[in-house]
Backbone as numpy.savetxt, mean C-alpha at the origin, in Angstrom:
# Nx Ny Nz CAx CAy CAz Cx Cy Cz
-1.13 15.83 -5.75 -0.03 15.07 -6.33 -0.58 14.10 -7.37
0.06 14.04 -8.53 -0.35 13.12 -9.57 0.20 11.72 -9.29
-0.36 10.73 -9.98 0.12 9.37 -9.82 1.59 9.28 -10.20
1.96 9.89 -11.30 3.36 9.80 -11.74 4.29 10.49 -10.75
3.86 11.63 -10.17 4.69 12.32 -9.19 4.87 11.48 -7.94
3.79 10.81 -7.52 3.88 9.96 -6.33 4.80 8.77 -6.59
4.63 8.12 -7.72 5.47 6.97 -8.04 6.93 7.38 -8.16
7.18 8.53 -8.78 8.55 9.02 -8.87 9.13 9.30 -7.48
8.30 9.81 -6.59 8.73 10.07 -5.21 9.19 8.77 -4.55
8.40 7.71 -4.72 8.79 6.42 -4.14 10.04 5.88 -4.82
10.14 6.04 -6.11 11.33 5.54 -6.82 12.59 6.26 -6.38
12.45 7.51 -5.97 13.60 8.26 -5.44 13.81 7.95 -3.96
12.97 7.07 -3.41 13.05 6.68 -2.00 12.91 7.89 -1.08
12.01 8.80 -1.46 11.70 9.94 -0.61 10.56 9.58 0.33
10.55 10.14 1.51 9.57 9.80 2.52 8.15 10.17 2.10
7.23 9.31 2.47 5.81 9.55 2.20 5.00 9.00 3.36
3.90 9.68 3.65 2.98 9.26 4.71 1.60 9.00 4.12
0.96 7.94 4.59 -0.35 7.62 4.07 -1.34 7.26 5.16
-2.58 7.07 4.74 -3.66 6.71 5.65 -4.42 5.53 5.05
-5.09 4.77 5.91 -5.72 3.50 5.51 -7.23 3.62 5.67
-7.97 3.19 4.66 -9.42 3.26 4.67 -10.00 1.86 4.53
-10.85 1.47 5.47 -11.51 0.17 5.39 -13.02 0.30 5.28
-13.55 1.53 5.40 -14.99 1.76 5.36 -15.41 2.31 4.00
-16.55 1.86 3.52 -17.12 2.40 2.29 -17.89 3.67 2.67
-17.14 4.74 2.88 -17.71 6.01 3.35 -17.06 7.15 2.58
-17.54 7.45 1.38 -16.87 8.44 0.54 -16.72 9.82 1.17
-17.70 10.25 1.96 -17.62 11.59 2.56 -16.46 11.66 3.54
-16.32 10.67 4.42 -15.20 10.69 5.35 -13.87 10.48 4.63
-13.87 9.64 3.61 -12.64 9.43 2.83 -12.20 10.72 2.16
-13.14 11.47 1.63 -12.80 12.75 1.00 -12.19 13.71 2.02
-12.75 13.75 3.21 -12.23 14.64 4.24 -10.81 14.25 4.64
-10.57 12.95 4.76 -9.22 12.47 5.09 -8.24 12.86 3.98
-8.70 12.78 2.74 -7.83 13.07 1.60 -7.53 14.56 1.44
-8.09 15.39 2.29 -7.79 16.83 2.28 -6.78 17.22 3.35
-6.34 16.26 4.14 -5.51 16.58 5.31 -4.04 16.76 5.00
-3.60 16.25 3.87 -2.20 16.41 3.51 -1.39 15.12 3.46
-2.04 13.97 3.66 -1.33 12.70 3.47 -0.92 12.57 2.01
0.23 11.95 1.77 0.67 11.73 0.40 -0.24 10.75 -0.33
-0.74 9.77 0.38 -1.64 8.78 -0.23 -2.69 8.34 0.78
-3.80 7.89 0.26 -4.83 7.21 1.05 -5.06 5.87 0.37
-4.95 4.79 1.15 -5.09 3.45 0.58 -6.43 2.84 0.96
-7.13 2.35 -0.03 -8.39 1.65 0.17 -8.10 0.15 0.27
-8.57 -0.44 1.34 -8.27 -1.85 1.60 -9.36 -2.74 1.03
-9.07 -3.35 -0.12 -10.03 -4.26 -0.75 -9.76 -5.72 -0.39
-8.79 -5.95 0.48 -8.53 -7.31 0.94 -9.26 -7.58 2.25
-8.95 -6.83 3.29 -9.60 -7.02 4.59 -10.61 -5.94 4.91
-10.66 -4.89 4.11 -11.62 -3.82 4.35 -13.04 -4.23 4.01
-13.98 -3.39 4.38 -15.41 -3.69 4.18 -15.90 -3.02 2.90
-15.19 -3.30 1.80 -15.37 -2.54 0.57 -15.38 -3.48 -0.63
-16.41 -3.37 -1.47 -16.44 -4.09 -2.74 -16.07 -3.13 -3.87
-16.19 -3.61 -5.15 -15.68 -2.79 -6.26 -16.34 -1.43 -6.33
-17.66 -1.35 -6.16 -18.32 -0.05 -6.22 -17.79 0.88 -5.14
-17.46 0.30 -3.99 -16.88 1.10 -2.92 -15.47 1.57 -3.25
-14.69 0.73 -3.92 -13.36 1.15 -4.38 -13.49 2.35 -5.30
-14.41 2.26 -6.24 -14.61 3.35 -7.19 -15.05 4.62 -6.47
-15.99 4.51 -5.54 -16.43 5.69 -4.78 -15.28 6.26 -3.96
-14.50 5.38 -3.35 -13.39 5.85 -2.53 -12.34 6.57 -3.32
-11.97 6.04 -4.48 -10.98 6.70 -5.32 -11.48 8.04 -5.83
-12.75 8.11 -6.17 -13.34 9.37 -6.60 -13.29 10.39 -5.47
-13.59 9.94 -4.26 -13.56 10.82 -3.09 -12.14 11.31 -2.81
-11.16 10.43 -2.94 -9.77 10.83 -2.71 -9.35 11.90 -3.72
-9.71 11.70 -4.98 -9.38 12.70 -6.00 -10.10 14.01 -5.73
-11.33 13.94 -5.23 -12.06 15.16 -4.89 -11.40 15.89 -3.73
-10.82 15.13 -2.79 -10.11 15.75 -1.68 -8.96 16.60 -2.15
-8.25 16.11 -3.16 -7.27 16.93 -3.85 -5.85 16.91 -3.35
-5.59 16.38 -2.15 -4.23 16.43 -1.61 -3.50 15.10 -1.65
-4.20 14.01 -1.84 -3.60 12.67 -1.77 -3.86 11.91 -3.07
-2.98 10.93 -3.35 -3.28 9.97 -4.41 -3.96 8.76 -3.77
-4.72 8.04 -4.56 -5.41 6.85 -4.07 -4.68 5.58 -4.44
-4.42 4.75 -3.46 -3.89 3.41 -3.68 -4.97 2.39 -3.31
-4.81 1.18 -3.80 -5.72 0.10 -3.43 -4.90 -1.12 -3.04
-5.16 -1.65 -1.82 -4.65 -2.98 -1.54 -5.65 -3.96 -2.14
-5.23 -4.66 -3.17 -6.13 -5.55 -3.90 -6.36 -6.83 -3.11
-7.41 -7.55 -3.49 -7.76 -8.76 -2.77 -6.84 -9.93 -3.01
-6.18 -9.94 -4.17 -5.32 -11.07 -4.50 -4.37 -10.66 -5.62
-3.30 -11.41 -5.75 -2.30 -11.17 -6.79 -2.78 -11.79 -8.10
-3.81 -11.16 -8.66 -4.42 -11.64 -9.89 -4.61 -10.48 -10.86
-4.43 -10.71 -12.18 -4.61 -9.63 -13.15 -5.97 -8.95 -13.06
-7.03 -9.72 -12.76 -8.36 -9.11 -12.68 -8.41 -8.07 -11.57
-8.00 -8.43 -10.38 -8.07 -7.51 -9.24 -7.15 -6.31 -9.45
-5.95 -6.55 -9.92 -4.99 -5.45 -10.11 -5.45 -4.54 -11.22
-5.85 -5.10 -12.36 -6.30 -4.29 -13.48 -7.55 -3.50 -13.14
-8.47 -4.10 -12.41 -9.71 -3.42 -12.05 -9.43 -2.22 -11.15
-8.55 -2.38 -10.17 -8.21 -1.26 -9.29 -7.56 -0.13 -10.07
-6.67 -0.46 -10.99 -6.01 0.58 -11.78 -6.99 1.23 -12.76
-7.87 0.44 -13.36 -8.87 1.01 -14.27 -9.79 1.97 -13.53
-10.01 1.72 -12.24 -10.87 2.60 -11.44 -10.18 3.91 -11.06
-8.88 4.01 -11.35 -8.17 5.26 -11.12 -7.13 5.23 -10.02
-6.80 4.05 -9.49 -5.77 3.98 -8.46 -4.41 4.39 -9.03
-3.65 5.10 -8.21 -2.29 5.47 -8.60 -1.32 4.32 -8.41
-1.76 3.28 -7.72 -0.91 2.13 -7.51 -1.64 1.07 -6.73
-1.02 -0.09 -6.64 -1.62 -1.22 -5.93 -0.63 -1.78 -4.91
-1.18 -2.17 -3.78 -0.44 -2.95 -2.79 -0.93 -4.38 -2.94
-0.02 -5.30 -3.21 -0.39 -6.68 -3.56 -0.04 -7.61 -2.40
-1.03 -8.30 -1.84 -0.78 -9.14 -0.66 -0.14 -10.48 -1.00
0.44 -11.09 0.03 0.91 -12.48 -0.02 1.86 -12.73 -1.18
2.83 -11.85 -1.33 3.89 -12.06 -2.32 4.99 -12.87 -1.65
5.18 -14.08 -2.11 6.10 -15.02 -1.46 7.42 -15.19 -2.19
7.43 -14.93 -3.49 8.62 -15.19 -4.30 8.83 -14.07 -5.31
10.01 -14.09 -5.92 10.27 -13.14 -7.00 9.30 -13.36 -8.15
8.92 -14.60 -8.39 7.93 -14.88 -9.42 6.59 -14.26 -9.13
6.17 -14.30 -7.85 4.92 -13.65 -7.47 5.01 -12.15 -7.74
6.14 -11.54 -7.38 6.31 -10.11 -7.60 6.30 -9.77 -9.08
6.95 -10.60 -9.88 6.96 -10.37 -11.32 5.57 -10.46 -11.91
4.75 -11.37 -11.40 3.37 -11.47 -11.88 2.57 -10.23 -11.52
2.81 -9.67 -10.36 2.12 -8.45 -9.97 2.50 -7.29 -10.87
3.79 -7.17 -11.16 4.25 -6.11 -12.06 3.63 -6.29 -13.44
3.61 -7.51 -13.93 3.05 -7.78 -15.26 1.57 -7.43 -15.30
0.84 -7.74 -14.24 -0.60 -7.46 -14.21 -0.88 -5.97 -14.19
0.07 -5.17 -13.71 -0.12 -3.72 -13.59 0.40 -2.96 -14.80
0.99 -3.63 -15.75 1.57 -2.95 -16.91 1.05 -3.55 -18.21
0.92 -2.68 -19.19 0.42 -3.10 -20.50 1.52 -3.77 -21.31
1.13 -4.58 -22.33 2.11 -5.16 -23.24 2.90 -4.06 -23.96
4.13 -4.34 -24.35 4.76 -5.67 -24.35 5.42 -6.06 -23.04
5.52 -5.13 -22.08 6.21 -5.47 -20.83 5.34 -6.24 -19.86
3.99 -6.13 -20.01 3.10 -6.80 -19.06 1.90 -7.41 -19.74
0.89 -7.72 -18.93 -0.29 -8.42 -19.45 -1.58 -7.66 -19.13
-1.48 -6.43 -18.66 -2.69 -5.68 -18.31 -3.57 -5.48 -19.54
-4.85 -5.82 -19.39 -5.80 -5.66 -20.48 -6.19 -4.19 -20.62
-6.33 -3.73 -21.86 -6.59 -2.31 -22.08 -8.08 -2.00 -21.98
-8.42 -1.13 -21.05 -9.79 -0.67 -20.84 -9.77 0.32 -19.70
-9.05 1.44 -19.84 -8.71 2.29 -18.69 -9.88 2.99 -18.03
-11.04 3.05 -18.65 -12.23 3.61 -18.02 -11.90 4.91 -17.28
-12.01 4.90 -15.96 -11.79 6.13 -15.21 -10.31 6.52 -15.16
-9.42 5.55 -15.17 -8.00 5.87 -15.06 -7.52 6.68 -16.27
-8.21 6.55 -17.39 -7.84 7.35 -18.56 -8.02 8.84 -18.32
-8.91 9.19 -17.39 -9.11 10.60 -17.05 -8.05 11.09 -16.08
-7.53 10.20 -15.24 -6.64 10.61 -14.17 -5.17 10.45 -14.53
-4.83 9.37 -15.20 -3.43 9.04 -15.44 -3.05 9.20 -16.90
-4.01 9.03 -17.78 -3.74 9.14 -19.20 -3.96 7.83 -19.91
-4.42 7.88 -21.15 -4.79 6.65 -21.85 -3.64 5.92 -22.53
-2.46 6.55 -22.60 -1.36 5.90 -23.33 -0.70 4.84 -22.46
-0.58 3.61 -22.96 -0.02 2.53 -22.15 1.34 2.83 -21.56
2.25 3.37 -22.34 3.60 3.63 -21.82 3.57 4.62 -20.67
2.70 5.64 -20.77 2.59 6.62 -19.70 2.00 6.00 -18.45
0.98 5.17 -18.63 0.37 4.50 -17.48 1.36 3.55 -16.82
2.11 2.81 -17.62 3.11 1.90 -17.06 4.10 2.63 -16.16
4.51 3.81 -16.60 5.50 4.58 -15.85 4.89 5.25 -14.62
3.57 5.48 -14.65 2.94 6.29 -13.61 2.52 5.51 -12.38
2.17 4.24 -12.54 1.56 3.52 -11.41 2.62 2.84 -10.55
2.31 2.74 -9.26 3.19 2.07 -8.30 2.73 0.63 -8.10
3.69 -0.27 -8.00 3.40 -1.67 -7.68 4.20 -2.02 -6.43
3.47 -2.32 -5.35 4.09 -2.55 -4.05 3.74 -3.96 -3.58
4.75 -4.75 -3.31 4.57 -6.15 -2.91 4.62 -6.29 -1.40
3.61 -6.94 -0.83 3.60 -7.12 0.62 4.55 -8.23 1.05
5.31 -7.94 2.09 6.18 -8.93 2.74 5.54 -9.25 4.08
4.95 -10.45 4.19 4.16 -10.76 5.37 4.12 -12.25 5.71
4.88 -13.05 4.99 4.88 -14.50 5.23 6.31 -14.98 5.45
6.48 -16.17 6.03 7.85 -16.70 6.18 8.57 -16.80 4.84
7.86 -17.24 3.81 8.49 -17.40 2.50 8.83 -16.04 1.90
7.92 -15.09 2.05 8.20 -13.75 1.53 9.41 -13.12 2.18
9.55 -13.29 3.49 10.72 -12.76 4.20 11.99 -13.46 3.74
11.92 -14.76 3.57 13.10 -15.51 3.13 13.55 -15.08 1.74
12.61 -14.67 0.90 12.92 -14.30 -0.47 12.92 -12.79 -0.70
12.98 -12.00 0.36 12.78 -10.56 0.21 13.84 -9.92 -0.68
15.08 -10.40 -0.64 16.12 -9.82 -1.49 15.81 -10.04 -2.96
15.37 -11.24 -3.31 15.02 -11.54 -4.70 13.77 -10.79 -5.12
12.81 -10.63 -4.20 11.59 -9.88 -4.51 11.93 -8.43 -4.82
12.75 -7.82 -3.98 13.11 -6.42 -4.18 13.84 -6.19 -5.50
14.51 -7.21 -6.00 15.29 -7.07 -7.23 14.46 -7.25 -8.50
13.17 -7.52 -8.39 12.34 -7.74 -9.57 12.19 -6.45 -10.37
12.52 -6.46 -11.65 12.39 -5.25 -12.46 10.97 -4.72 -12.50
10.82 -3.42 -12.36 9.51 -2.79 -12.42 8.80 -2.66 -11.10
9.29 -3.35 -10.06 8.66 -3.24 -8.75 9.02 -1.89 -8.13
8.01 -1.17 -7.64 8.25 0.13 -7.03 8.74 0.00 -5.60
8.26 -1.01 -4.91 8.68 -1.17 -3.52 8.01 -2.35 -2.87
8.31 -2.51 -1.58 7.73 -3.57 -0.77 7.02 -2.92 0.42
6.08 -3.66 1.00 5.25 -3.12 2.06 5.05 -4.19 3.13
5.44 -3.86 4.35 5.33 -4.82 5.44 3.94 -4.77 6.05
3.32 -5.95 6.13 2.12 -6.12 6.93 2.56 -6.62 8.29
2.66 -5.76 9.31 3.29 -6.16 10.57 2.54 -7.23 11.34
1.22 -7.27 11.23 0.48 -8.31 11.97 0.84 -9.69 11.44
0.76 -9.87 10.13 1.08 -11.17 9.55 2.56 -11.48 9.67
3.43 -10.47 9.54 4.86 -10.73 9.66 5.22 -11.16 11.07
4.55 -10.60 12.07 4.78 -11.04 13.44 4.41 -12.51 13.60
3.29 -12.91 13.03 2.91 -14.33 13.07 3.92 -15.17 12.29
4.43 -14.61 11.19 5.37 -15.35 10.34 6.68 -15.66 11.05
7.08 -14.81 11.98 8.34 -15.05 12.69 8.11 -15.77 14.02
6.90 -16.29 14.23 6.65 -17.13 15.38 5.79 -16.53 16.46
5.26 -15.33 16.24 4.41 -14.71 17.24 3.11 -15.47 17.43
2.62 -15.50 18.66 1.34 -16.15 18.94 0.18 -15.26 18.56
0.43 -13.97 18.42 -0.58 -12.99 18.05 0.16 -11.74 17.56
-0.51 -10.89 16.78 0.15 -9.66 16.31 0.65 -8.82 17.48
1.91 -8.38 17.37 2.50 -7.59 18.43 3.01 -8.40 19.61
3.10 -9.71 19.47 3.56 -10.58 20.55 4.95 -10.15 21.03
5.09 -9.71 22.28 6.40 -9.25 22.76 7.44 -10.35 22.83
7.01 -11.60 22.84 7.96 -12.70 22.92 8.85 -12.80 21.69
8.40 -12.25 20.57 9.19 -12.31 19.34 9.62 -10.93 18.88
9.63 -9.95 19.79 9.94 -8.58 19.40 11.31 -8.46 18.74
12.31 -9.13 19.30 13.66 -9.01 18.74 13.75 -9.59 17.34
13.18 -10.78 17.13 13.24 -11.40 15.81 12.38 -10.62 14.82
11.29 -10.03 15.30 10.45 -9.19 14.44 11.22 -7.96 13.98
11.91 -7.29 14.90 12.69 -6.11 14.53 13.81 -6.48 13.56
14.40 -7.65 13.75 15.43 -8.11 12.82 14.85 -8.33 11.43
13.62 -8.84 11.38 12.96 -9.03 10.09 12.72 -7.70 9.40
12.30 -6.69 10.17 12.09 -5.36 9.58 13.40 -4.80 9.04
14.47 -5.00 9.78 15.78 -4.53 9.30 16.17 -5.24 8.01
15.88 -6.51 7.93 16.20 -7.25 6.70 15.42 -6.69 5.51
14.14 -6.37 5.71 13.34 -5.78 4.63 13.91 -4.43 4.21
14.21 -3.58 5.18 14.77 -2.26 4.87 16.08 -2.38 4.10
16.93 -3.28 4.56 18.23 -3.45 3.93 18.10 -3.96 2.50
17.21 -4.91 2.30 16.99 -5.47 0.96 16.46 -4.41 0.01
15.52 -3.60 0.48 14.96 -2.55 -0.36 16.01 -1.51 -0.73
16.80 -1.12 0.26 17.85 -0.12 -0.01 18.85 -0.65 -1.01
19.24 -1.91 -0.87 20.22 -2.49 -1.80 19.68 -2.55 -3.21
18.38 -2.76 -3.36 17.76 -2.84 -4.69 17.27 -1.48 -5.18
17.41 -0.44 -4.34 16.97 0.91 -4.67 15.48 0.97 -4.95
14.70 0.29 -4.11 13.24 0.38 -4.17 12.74 0.87 -2.81
11.51 1.31 -2.77 10.93 1.84 -1.55 10.57 0.72 -0.58
10.66 1.02 0.71 10.22 0.10 1.75 9.16 0.79 2.59
7.98 0.16 2.69 6.89 0.75 3.45 6.40 -0.18 4.54
5.61 0.38 5.47 5.11 -0.40 6.57 3.82 0.21 7.09
2.93 -0.64 7.57 1.71 -0.19 8.23 2.02 0.05 9.70
1.45 1.11 10.28 1.71 1.43 11.68 0.41 1.76 12.40
0.36 1.60 13.73 -0.87 1.84 14.46 -1.17 3.30 14.73
-0.16 4.15 14.73 -0.40 5.57 14.95 0.81 6.39 14.51
0.66 7.71 14.54 1.66 8.59 13.96 3.02 8.49 14.59
3.09 8.28 15.90 4.40 8.22 16.54 5.19 7.00 16.07
4.51 5.88 15.84 5.20 4.70 15.32 5.59 4.92 13.86
4.73 5.62 13.10 5.09 5.95 11.71 6.37 6.77 11.68
6.46 7.77 12.57 7.68 8.60 12.64 8.89 7.75 13.01
8.69 6.82 13.95 9.78 5.94 14.35 10.28 5.10 13.19
9.34 4.49 12.46 9.74 3.62 11.36 10.40 4.41 10.23
9.92 5.59 9.95 10.58 6.42 8.94 11.98 6.78 9.40
12.14 7.06 10.68 13.46 7.37 11.21 14.42 6.21 11.13
13.88 4.99 11.17 14.72 3.80 11.08 15.16 3.50 9.65
14.48 4.14 8.67 14.89 3.92 7.29 13.81 3.45 6.35
12.58 3.29 6.85 11.51 3.00 5.92 11.22 4.23 5.07
10.83 3.98 3.82 10.58 5.08 2.89 9.21 5.68 3.10
8.22 4.83 3.36 6.86 5.33 3.54 6.16 4.52 4.62
5.18 5.17 5.25 4.47 4.54 6.35 3.01 4.94 6.29
2.14 3.97 6.60 0.70 4.21 6.64 0.25 4.25 8.09
-0.67 5.17 8.37 -1.17 5.33 9.73 -2.54 4.67 9.88
-2.64 3.68 10.73 -3.87 3.10 11.25 -4.97 2.92 10.22
-6.22 3.29 10.60 -7.35 3.21 9.67 -8.52 4.03 10.19
-9.45 4.33 9.29 -10.61 5.13 9.66 -11.47 4.45 10.72
-11.70 3.15 10.61 -12.54 2.44 11.56 -11.91 2.43 12.95
-10.62 2.17 13.03 -9.93 2.17 14.31 -10.01 3.54 14.97
-9.75 4.58 14.21 -9.78 5.92 14.78 -11.19 6.36 15.18
-12.18 5.94 14.43 -13.56 6.25 14.80 -13.89 5.64 16.17
-13.54 4.39 16.35 -13.81 3.73 17.63 -13.01 4.37 18.76
-11.73 4.66 18.51 -10.89 5.24 19.55 -11.40 6.61 19.98
-11.78 7.44 19.02 -12.27 8.77 19.34 -13.57 8.70 20.13
-14.48 7.81 19.70 -15.75 7.68 20.41 -15.54 7.19 21.84
-14.63 6.23 22.02 -14.35 5.70 23.35 -13.73 6.76 24.26
-12.85 7.57 23.71 -12.21 8.61 24.52 -13.20 9.67 24.95
-14.10 10.08 24.05 -15.12 11.05 24.43 -16.04 10.48 25.52
-16.38 9.19 25.40 -17.20 8.56 26.41 -16.48 8.55 27.75
-15.20 8.22 27.74 -14.41 8.17 28.98 -14.39 9.54 29.66
-14.17 10.59 28.88 -14.07 11.94 29.44 -15.42 12.42 29.97
-16.48 12.06 29.28 -17.81 12.57 29.63 -18.41 11.89 30.85
-17.99 10.67 31.14 -18.63 9.94 32.24 -18.14 10.44 33.61
C-alpha cells in the first residue's frame, strides 16, 4: 500500500489495523511488515529508537512490502515531524495535542508552503512518496493523540482542524487523564469508556479517522466494532516477552 492509498483509506474512514514497534531491530520489523498489517508504527517517543533507528525501521517496513510506515514523533515540533517524513514515513502520530491550535501546528509542520511550514529536503521520502510538495501534502497522514484532560475537553475542536487526518487515543494516558490511579484502573472504567465514545463521536462528526492503541487483537476487534476507524496491536517488545514467558511455562 502506498502512502497516498493509506491516507485516502483513513480519510474515507475505512478500517485499518496496525502494529507497534519500539525496538531498533530492522530484521524483526521487516518480518512484521510482511504479515499484512495496513501500517507499522515506529515509536520515537517512548520507544528505544533514535533517528538512525527510525530510518532503518522505515526502510525495513518498505522492504517488507505489505505495510506503510508511520512514526509517533517525540514532540509536536516541525523538526521531529519533518525529519520523520523526510525519512519516508507515510504519516505521523503526534503526542500531547491539547488544543485545536496544537493540531493546526502539527498539520502545518507536516505540509509544505503555502499551506504549511515544512522545510523542503525530502531525502528518502522523495523516493517513496514523490518530490512534489502538493503530492506529498496530499499523501501523508497527520494523526493527533488524544491523551490528556485538555485534549479530551477540546476533542471536538481538534477533530475539526482542516488537514487533520484523524485522532489517536493513547489509552494509558487517557485513563490517567480521567482520574485513573494507573493505566487500566477498573475504578474509572465507565468514565474511560465514555471518553472513548466522545472521541469516536467527535471524529465521526468531523469526518476524520479515530484510532486507538490496544493490548491485543481481540481488543482491537472490539474497538473497531465499537466504531473506531483504526487500531494498533500491542508492540514487538511486549510480544517477545509474552512468547518467551509462555514457552518457559509450558516447558517447565
